[in-house]
Coordinates of C-alpha atoms in Angstrom, one line a residue:
X72 CA -19.0 -17.5 28.3
X73 CA -22.3 -19.3 28.6
X74 CA -22.6 -22.7 30.3
X75 CA -23.8 -24.2 27.0
X76 CA -20.5 -23.4 25.4
X77 CA -18.1 -24.8 28.0
X78 CA -15.1 -26.4 26.1
X79 CA -11.5 -27.3 26.3
X80 CA -9.2 -24.3 27.0
X81 CA -5.6 -23.3 26.6
X82 CA -3.4 -20.4 27.6
X83 CA -1.8 -17.8 25.3
X84 CA 0.5 -14.9 26.2
X85 CA -0.5 -11.5 24.7
X86 CA 1.6 -8.4 23.8
X87 CA 1.4 -7.1 27.4
X88 CA 2.7 -10.4 28.8
X89 CA -0.8 -11.3 30.1
X90 CA -1.6 -15.0 30.4
X91 CA -5.0 -15.5 28.9
X92 CA -7.1 -18.6 29.0
X93 CA -9.1 -19.0 25.7
X94 CA -11.2 -21.8 24.2
X95 CA -9.5 -24.3 22.0
X96 CA -11.8 -23.3 19.2
X97 CA -12.6 -19.6 18.9
X98 CA -15.8 -19.2 16.9
X99 CA -17.1 -15.9 18.3
X100 CA -14.6 -13.0 17.9
X101 CA -14.7 -9.3 18.6
X102 CA -12.0 -6.8 17.4
X103 CA -11.8 -3.3 18.8
X104 CA -9.5 -1.5 16.3
X105 CA -8.8 -1.6 12.6
X106 CA -5.4 -3.3 12.7
X107 CA -6.9 -6.2 14.6
X108 CA -9.8 -6.5 12.2
X109 CA -7.4 -6.5 9.2
X110 CA -5.2 -9.1 10.8
X111 CA -8.1 -11.5 11.2
X112 CA -9.3 -10.8 7.6
X113 CA -5.8 -11.6 6.3
X114 CA -6.0 -14.9 8.1
X115 CA -9.4 -15.6 6.5
X116 CA -11.2 -15.5 9.8
X117 CA -14.2 -13.4 8.7
X118 CA -16.7 -16.1 9.7
X119 CA -15.7 -15.8 13.3
X120 CA -16.7 -12.2 13.8
X121 CA -19.7 -11.3 16.0
X122 CA -18.7 -7.7 16.5
X123 CA -16.0 -5.2 15.6
X124 CA -14.8 -1.6 16.0
X125 CA -17.1 1.1 14.5
X126 CA -14.5 2.2 11.9
X127 CA -14.0 -1.2 10.4
X128 CA -17.7 -1.6 9.7
X129 CA -17.4 1.1 7.1
X130 CA -13.9 0.3 5.8
X131 CA -14.0 -0.3 2.0
X132 CA -11.5 -3.2 2.2
X133 CA -13.4 -4.9 5.0
X134 CA -16.7 -4.6 3.0
X135 CA -15.0 -5.8 -0.2
X136 CA -13.7 -9.0 1.6
X137 CA -16.7 -9.6 3.8
X138 CA -19.7 -7.4 3.1
X139 CA -21.8 -9.0 5.8
X140 CA -19.6 -7.4 8.4
X141 CA -21.4 -4.1 7.8
X142 CA -24.4 -5.6 9.7
X143 CA -22.4 -6.7 12.7
X144 CA -22.7 -4.7 16.0
X145 CA -20.1 -1.9 16.5
X146 CA -18.4 -2.0 19.9
X147 CA -16.8 1.5 19.9
X148 CA -13.3 2.6 19.0
X149 CA -9.9 3.5 20.5
X150 CA -10.7 7.2 20.2
X151 CA -14.3 7.1 21.6
X152 CA -13.9 4.2 23.9
X153 CA -15.0 0.6 23.9
X154 CA -18.5 -0.2 25.2
X155 CA -18.0 -2.9 27.8
X156 CA -21.7 -3.8 27.9
X157 CA -22.0 -4.2 24.2
X158 CA -19.0 -6.5 24.1
X159 CA -20.2 -8.7 26.9
X160 CA -23.7 -8.9 25.3
X161 CA -22.1 -10.6 22.2
X162 CA -20.8 -13.4 24.4
X163 CA -17.5 -13.6 22.5
X164 CA -14.9 -16.4 22.9
X165 CA -12.2 -13.8 22.4
X166 CA -11.8 -10.0 22.3
X167 CA -8.7 -8.4 20.7
X168 CA -7.7 -4.9 21.8
X169 CA -4.7 -2.6 21.3
X170 CA -1.8 -2.3 23.7
X171 CA -2.6 1.2 24.8
X172 CA -3.0 1.6 28.6
X173 CA -6.8 2.1 28.5
X174 CA -7.3 -0.9 26.3
X175 CA -5.1 -3.1 28.6
X176 CA -7.3 -2.0 31.5
X177 CA -10.4 -2.8 29.4
X178 CA -8.9 -6.2 28.7
X179 CA -8.5 -6.8 32.4
X180 CA -12.1 -5.8 33.0
X181 CA -13.4 -8.1 30.3
X182 CA -11.2 -10.9 31.7
X183 CA -12.6 -10.3 35.2
X184 CA -16.1 -10.5 33.7
X185 CA -15.3 -14.0 32.3
X186 CA -14.6 -12.8 28.8
X187 CA -11.2 -13.8 27.3
X188 CA -9.4 -10.7 26.0
X189 CA -5.9 -10.2 24.6
X190 CA -4.0 -7.1 23.5
X191 CA -1.8 -6.9 20.5
X192 CA 1.0 -4.4 19.6
X193 CA 1.6 -4.5 15.8
X194 CA 4.0 -1.5 15.7
X195 CA 6.9 -3.2 13.8
X196 CA 7.1 -5.7 11.0
X197 CA 8.4 -8.2 13.5
X198 CA 5.5 -7.6 15.9
X199 CA 3.0 -7.8 13.0
X200 CA 4.3 -11.2 12.2
X201 CA 4.2 -12.2 15.9
X202 CA 0.6 -10.9 16.1
X203 CA -0.4 -12.9 13.0
X204 CA 1.1 -16.1 14.6
X205 CA -0.7 -15.5 17.9
X206 CA -4.1 -14.6 16.4
X207 CA -3.9 -17.4 13.9
X208 CA -3.2 -19.8 16.7
X209 CA -6.1 -18.5 18.7
X210 CA -8.6 -18.9 15.8
X211 CA -7.2 -22.2 14.6
X212 CA -5.4 -21.1 11.4
X213 CA -1.7 -21.5 12.1
X214 CA -0.8 -22.4 8.5
X215 CA -2.6 -19.3 7.2
X216 CA -0.2 -17.1 9.3
X217 CA 2.7 -18.8 7.6
X218 CA 1.3 -18.0 4.1
X219 CA 0.7 -14.4 5.0
X220 CA 4.2 -13.9 6.5
X221 CA 5.8 -15.5 3.4
X222 CA 3.9 -13.2 1.2
X223 CA 5.0 -10.2 3.3
X224 CA 8.6 -11.4 3.2
X225 CA 8.5 -11.8 -0.6
X226 CA 7.5 -8.2 -1.1
X227 CA 10.1 -6.8 1.4
X228 CA 12.8 -8.9 -0.3
X229 CA 11.9 -7.5 -3.7
X230 CA 12.2 -3.9 -2.4
X231 CA 15.4 -4.7 -0.5
X232 CA 17.0 -6.0 -3.6
X233 CA 16.4 -2.7 -5.4
X234 CA 17.5 -0.3 -2.7
X235 CA 20.3 -2.1 -0.9
X236 CA 23.0 -0.7 -3.1
X237 CA 22.0 2.9 -2.9
X238 CA 24.9 5.1 -1.9
X239 CA 24.3 7.2 1.3
X240 CA 24.1 10.4 -0.7
X241 CA 21.4 8.8 -2.9
X242 CA 19.1 8.1 0.0
X243 CA 16.3 10.7 0.1
X244 CA 15.2 12.4 3.3
X245 CA 11.5 11.7 3.8
X246 CA 9.0 13.6 6.0
X247 CA 5.9 11.6 7.0
X248 CA 2.8 13.6 7.9
X249 CA 0.8 11.4 10.3
X250 CA -2.9 10.8 10.7
X251 CA -3.3 13.5 13.4
X252 CA -2.2 16.3 11.1
X253 CA 0.4 17.6 8.7
X254 CA 2.8 18.6 11.5
X255 CA 2.5 15.4 13.4
X256 CA 5.1 12.8 12.5
X257 CA 6.5 9.4 13.4
X258 CA 9.9 9.2 15.2
X259 CA 12.2 6.3 15.4
X260 CA 10.7 3.1 16.7
X261 CA 7.4 3.6 15.0
X262 CA 6.3 1.5 12.0
X263 CA 6.3 4.4 9.6
X264 CA 10.0 5.1 10.4
X265 CA 10.8 1.5 9.6
X266 CA 8.8 1.6 6.4
X267 CA 10.8 4.7 5.2
X268 CA 14.0 2.9 6.0
X269 CA 13.1 -0.3 4.2
X270 CA 12.1 1.8 1.1
X271 CA 15.6 3.2 1.0
X272 CA 14.8 6.6 2.5
X273 CA 15.8 8.4 5.7
X274 CA 13.1 9.5 8.1
X275 CA 13.5 13.2 8.7
X276 CA 12.2 12.6 12.3
X277 CA 14.4 9.6 13.0
X278 CA 16.3 11.4 15.8
X279 CA 13.1 11.9 17.7
X280 CA 11.7 9.2 20.1
X281 CA 8.4 8.0 21.4
X282 CA 5.0 8.0 19.8
X283 CA 3.7 10.6 17.2
X284 CA 5.4 14.0 17.7
X285 CA 4.1 17.4 16.9
X286 CA 6.7 19.6 15.2
X287 CA 6.8 23.3 14.2
X288 CA 6.8 24.7 10.7
X289 CA 10.4 25.9 11.4
X290 CA 11.5 22.4 12.2
X291 CA 10.2 21.1 8.9
X292 CA 12.1 23.9 7.1
X293 CA 15.3 22.9 8.9
X294 CA 14.8 19.2 7.9
X295 CA 14.2 20.3 4.3
X296 CA 12.9 16.9 3.2
X297 CA 13.3 15.8 -0.4
X298 CA 10.0 13.9 -0.3
X299 CA 6.8 14.3 1.7
X300 CA 4.4 11.4 2.3
X301 CA 1.1 12.0 3.9
X302 CA -1.3 9.8 5.8
X303 CA -4.6 9.8 3.9
X304 CA -6.4 11.1 7.0
X305 CA -4.3 14.3 6.8
X306 CA -4.7 14.9 3.0
X307 CA -6.9 18.0 3.2
X308 CA -4.9 19.7 6.0
X309 CA -1.7 18.9 4.2
X310 CA -2.9 20.6 1.0
X311 CA -3.4 23.8 2.9
X312 CA 0.1 23.6 4.5
X313 CA 1.9 22.7 1.3
X314 CA 0.4 25.7 -0.6
X315 CA 1.7 28.1 1.9
X316 CA 4.4 30.4 0.6
X317 CA 6.9 29.6 3.4
X318 CA 7.0 25.9 2.3
X319 CA 7.6 26.6 -1.4
X320 CA 11.4 26.4 -0.8
X321 CA 11.2 22.9 0.6
X322 CA 12.9 20.5 -1.9
X323 CA 9.9 18.2 -1.8
X324 CA 7.5 21.0 -2.7
X325 CA 9.8 22.5 -5.3
X326 CA 10.3 19.2 -7.1
X327 CA 6.6 18.2 -6.5
X328 CA 7.7 15.1 -4.6
X329 CA 4.6 15.0 -2.5
X330 CA 2.6 11.8 -2.2
X331 CA -0.4 10.4 -0.2
X332 CA -0.1 6.9 1.2
X333 CA -2.5 4.5 -0.6
X334 CA -5.0 3.2 -0.8
X335 CA -8.6 3.9 -1.5
X336 CA -9.5 0.6 0.3
X337 CA -7.5 0.7 3.5
X338 CA -4.5 2.8 4.5
X339 CA -1.1 1.1 4.0
X340 CA 0.6 3.3 6.6
X341 CA -1.5 1.7 9.4
X342 CA -0.1 -1.5 11.1
X343 CA -1.2 -4.6 9.1
X344 CA 0.3 -7.0 6.6
X345 CA -0.7 -4.5 4.0
X346 CA 2.0 -2.2 5.3
X347 CA 4.6 -4.1 3.1
X348 CA 2.7 -2.7 0.1
X349 CA 3.3 0.8 1.6
X350 CA 7.1 0.0 1.5
X351 CA 6.9 -1.2 -2.1
X352 CA 4.9 1.8 -3.1
X353 CA 7.2 4.3 -1.3
X354 CA 10.4 2.7 -2.8
X355 CA 8.8 3.1 -6.2
X356 CA 8.0 6.7 -5.6
X357 CA 11.4 7.5 -4.2
X358 CA 13.6 5.6 -6.7
X359 CA 11.6 5.1 -9.9
X360 CA 14.6 3.9 -11.9
X361 CA 15.4 1.1 -9.5
X362 CA 11.8 -0.2 -9.8
X363 CA 11.4 0.1 -13.6
X364 CA 11.1 -3.7 -13.9
X365 CA 8.2 -3.9 -11.5
X366 CA 4.6 -3.3 -12.4
X367 CA 3.3 -1.8 -9.2
X368 CA -0.4 -2.7 -9.8
X369 CA 0.6 -6.3 -10.7
X370 CA 2.4 -6.7 -7.4
X371 CA -0.4 -5.1 -5.4
X372 CA -3.0 -7.3 -7.1
X373 CA -1.0 -10.4 -6.5
X374 CA -0.6 -9.7 -2.8
X375 CA -4.3 -9.0 -2.4
X376 CA -5.1 -12.3 -4.2
X377 CA -2.9 -14.1 -1.8
X378 CA -4.5 -12.6 1.3
X379 CA -8.1 -12.1 0.2
X380 CA -8.7 -14.4 -2.8
X381 CA -9.5 -11.3 -5.0
X382 CA -7.4 -8.7 -6.6
X383 CA -7.0 -5.0 -5.5
X384 CA -8.4 -4.0 -8.9
X385 CA -11.4 -6.3 -8.6
X386 CA -12.2 -4.9 -5.2
X387 CA -12.4 -1.5 -6.9
X388 CA -9.1 -0.3 -5.3
X389 CA -7.0 2.5 -6.6
X390 CA -3.8 4.1 -5.3
X391 CA -5.4 7.5 -4.6
X392 CA -1.9 8.8 -3.9
X393 CA -1.8 12.1 -5.7
X394 CA -1.8 15.4 -3.9
X395 CA -4.1 17.8 -5.8
X396 CA -2.2 21.1 -5.6
X397 CA -2.1 24.3 -7.6
X398 CA 0.7 22.7 -9.7
X399 CA 0.0 19.8 -12.2
X400 CA -0.4 16.4 -10.6
X401 CA 2.3 13.8 -11.0
X402 CA 2.2 12.0 -14.4
X403 CA 1.4 8.3 -14.4
X404 CA 4.5 6.2 -14.9
X405 CA 4.7 3.1 -17.1
X406 CA 5.3 0.8 -14.2
X407 CA 1.9 1.9 -12.6
X408 CA -0.1 0.7 -15.6
X409 CA -1.5 -2.9 -15.5
X410 CA 0.3 -5.1 -17.9
X411 CA 3.4 -3.0 -18.2
X412 CA 6.9 -4.4 -17.3
X413 CA 5.9 -7.1 -14.9
X414 CA 9.0 -7.8 -12.8
X415 CA 10.3 -11.2 -11.5

């Protein structure tokens, strides 16, 4: 921090338990991975950015909300690494990194260089809310965090109301194909496992533990999921796998219950407040009858209006959730069409 910007400071505790001294008013912000960028955008903090991760500079949602962010410097990424020199050259009041070991080490290096840095761990809905509160406090928008959390809770409550009375035998087994490939999946403890549960499903990989797990084709056949949901990053690889003869006996393939997580703007299976829309969408896809009174697009538009002051449709968003296979694509249901059956 330059001498010309010396100001009152306070201490916050980040997700790694680190005590970090930050300015009372954060006006120069750098984020180093997409969930952090989305958190700040949801809090209407776009004007504070001076740099961000490379991926977010090209993210359709980011550009729809704040097109000027395309011209900000990129500071690297979780996969390729964060450029320490670039970050320091931006003279930020605060840098937000992930909780991964290398990022915690980078946060310490930044801190030792006089640059306040915090790590966040938005891997559950509870921690997403905690992260919103912490980041909102840091950038001076505490009331905004309350509004976003309330919007999230409204969506989850509406889903819960419709799936809470499902009998155990009605709950479908769901296989989630993660962003690293079709045979990479999320075990218990990860956000996607919780999303499946809240949508009324049973995660096929729930008995596994840890971070993303690589499985064998044989294990997928043993699980025999009734529905397969795919991270958009694995769409092309998933198509190749699903058209293999050995998978044709899977209930999900046989019944054409194969879906790609939305959306065309930003993925809802990544940790952010938008993940609640992933729960709503998945519940709708698993149990269409329970969601007949809800217009999915209406709900999605309303949530985006609350967070970004413009609707999903106005941003040019679409679900983009169909898996193009040799078989016909899923038909569009009435509740997906704007203006049909708006629920209360």
